[in-house]
Coordinates of C-alpha atoms in Angstrom, one line a residue:
X242 CA 0.0 0.0 0.0
X243 CA 1.3 3.4 -0.8
X244 CA 0.9 6.8 1.0
X245 CA -1.6 8.0 -1.6
X246 CA -3.9 5.1 -0.7
X247 CA -3.6 5.9 3.1
X248 CA -4.2 9.6 2.5
X249 CA -7.2 8.9 0.3
X250 CA -8.7 6.6 3.0
X251 CA -8.4 9.2 5.7
X252 CA -9.9 11.8 3.3
X253 CA -12.6 9.5 2.0
X254 CA -13.8 8.6 5.5
X255 CA -13.3 12.2 6.7
X256 CA -11.3 11.1 9.8
X257 CA -8.1 12.1 11.5
X258 CA -8.3 9.0 13.7
X259 CA -6.1 6.0 13.2
X260 CA -7.9 3.5 10.9
X261 CA -8.1 -0.1 11.7
X262 CA -9.1 -2.3 8.8
X263 CA -10.2 -5.9 9.4
X264 CA -11.9 -8.9 7.8
X265 CA -15.7 -8.9 8.5
X266 CA -16.0 -12.5 7.3
X267 CA -13.7 -13.8 10.1
X268 CA -15.5 -14.7 13.3
X269 CA -12.3 -14.6 15.2
X270 CA -11.6 -11.1 13.9
X271 CA -15.1 -9.9 14.8
X272 CA -14.5 -11.1 18.4
X273 CA -11.3 -9.1 18.5
X274 CA -13.1 -6.0 17.2
X275 CA -15.8 -6.6 19.9
X276 CA -13.0 -6.6 22.5
X277 CA -11.5 -3.4 21.1
X278 CA -14.9 -1.7 21.2
X279 CA -15.4 -2.9 24.8
X280 CA -12.2 -1.1 25.7
X281 CA -13.4 2.2 24.1
X282 CA -11.6 1.6 20.8
X283 CA -14.4 3.0 18.7
X284 CA -13.8 6.4 20.3
X285 CA -10.1 6.3 19.4
X286 CA -10.0 4.3 16.2
X287 CA -12.0 4.4 12.9
X288 CA -13.0 0.7 12.7
X289 CA -14.0 -0.6 9.3
X290 CA -13.9 -4.0 7.5
X291 CA -12.1 -4.1 4.2
X292 CA -15.3 -5.4 2.6
X293 CA -17.0 -2.0 3.4
X294 CA -14.3 0.1 1.6
X295 CA -15.4 1.0 -2.0
X296 CA -13.2 0.9 -5.0
X297 CA -11.6 3.4 -5.1
X298 CA -9.9 3.9 -2.6
X299 CA -9.8 0.1 -2.3
X300 CA -7.7 -1.6 -4.9
X301 CA -6.7 -5.2 -5.6
X302 CA -3.2 -5.0 -4.1
X303 CA -4.6 -3.4 -0.9
X304 CA -7.4 -6.0 -0.7
X305 CA -4.9 -8.8 -0.8
X306 CA -3.0 -7.2 2.1
X307 CA -6.3 -6.8 4.0
X308 CA -7.1 -10.5 3.5
X309 CA -3.7 -11.5 4.9
X310 CA -3.7 -9.3 8.0
X311 CA -5.2 -6.4 9.8
X312 CA -4.1 -3.0 8.7
X313 CA -3.5 -0.1 11.0
X314 CA -3.2 3.3 9.2
X315 CA -2.1 6.4 10.9
X316 CA -2.9 9.9 9.6
X317 CA 0.9 10.4 9.4
X318 CA 0.9 7.9 6.6
X319 CA 2.5 5.1 8.7
X320 CA 1.2 1.6 8.0
X321 CA 1.3 -1.3 10.4
X322 CA 0.0 -4.8 9.8
X323 CA -0.1 -8.1 11.6
X324 CA 1.8 -8.2 14.9
X325 CA 2.9 -4.6 14.5
X326 CA -0.7 -3.5 14.2
X327 CA -1.5 -5.3 17.4
X328 CA 1.1 -3.2 19.2
X329 CA -0.4 0.0 17.7
X330 CA -3.9 -1.1 18.7
X331 CA -2.7 -1.6 22.3
X332 CA -1.2 1.9 22.4
X333 CA -4.4 3.4 21.0
X334 CA -6.7 1.8 23.6
X335 CA -4.5 2.6 26.5
X336 CA -2.4 -0.5 27.1
X337 CA 0.8 1.5 26.9
X338 CA 2.9 -0.7 29.2
X339 CA 2.1 -3.9 27.3
X340 CA 2.5 -2.1 23.9
X341 CA 5.9 -0.7 24.9
X342 CA 7.1 -4.2 25.9
X343 CA 6.0 -5.7 22.6
X344 CA 8.3 -3.2 20.8
X345 CA 11.3 -4.9 22.3
X346 CA 13.0 -6.9 19.6
X347 CA 12.5 -10.4 21.0
X348 CA 8.9 -9.8 22.1
X349 CA 8.2 -8.0 18.8
X350 CA 9.3 -11.2 16.9
X351 CA 7.2 -13.3 19.3
X352 CA 4.1 -11.1 18.7
X353 CA 4.6 -11.3 14.9
X354 CA 5.0 -15.1 15.1
X355 CA 1.9 -15.5 17.2
X356 CA -0.1 -13.2 14.9
X357 CA 1.0 -15.2 11.9
X358 CA 0.1 -18.5 13.6
X359 CA -3.4 -17.2 14.7
X360 CA -4.0 -15.6 11.3
X361 CA -3.2 -18.9 9.5
X362 CA -5.5 -20.9 11.8
X363 CA -8.2 -18.3 12.4
X364 CA -10.9 -20.5 10.7
X365 CA -10.2 -23.3 13.0
X366 CA -9.9 -21.0 16.1
X367 CA -13.2 -19.4 15.2
X368 CA -14.9 -22.8 15.8
X369 CA -14.1 -22.4 19.5
X370 CA -15.6 -19.0 19.8
X371 CA -19.2 -18.9 21.0
X372 CA -21.8 -16.5 19.7
X373 CA -22.8 -13.4 21.5

């Protein structure tokens, strides 16, 4: 994804908040979004599933990235995905101490690994998540 895409998303949605893009078709992802909302995340983040983003500003390359992992876009044109997006989410919802720890090199790699493992098995993991 390029800076023009990020800028156009912030302009399109008329927001100066950080944007968190996720997969609406993933039950596991939905439960994570529900948790973020329960922590006041909707006040601090612009939450949207990639399926809700029209084309343009959505394009095929960005859609592929969104299918692979969550996307965290800052108004400063910084892009974080996967494990790094988790750290940014934690900062955004007030878990600064944990987020700071996950920036340490060894823990950062662990978070990235865990995110990749969960993302790869999210369909299976979703089967263990009850409905609301």
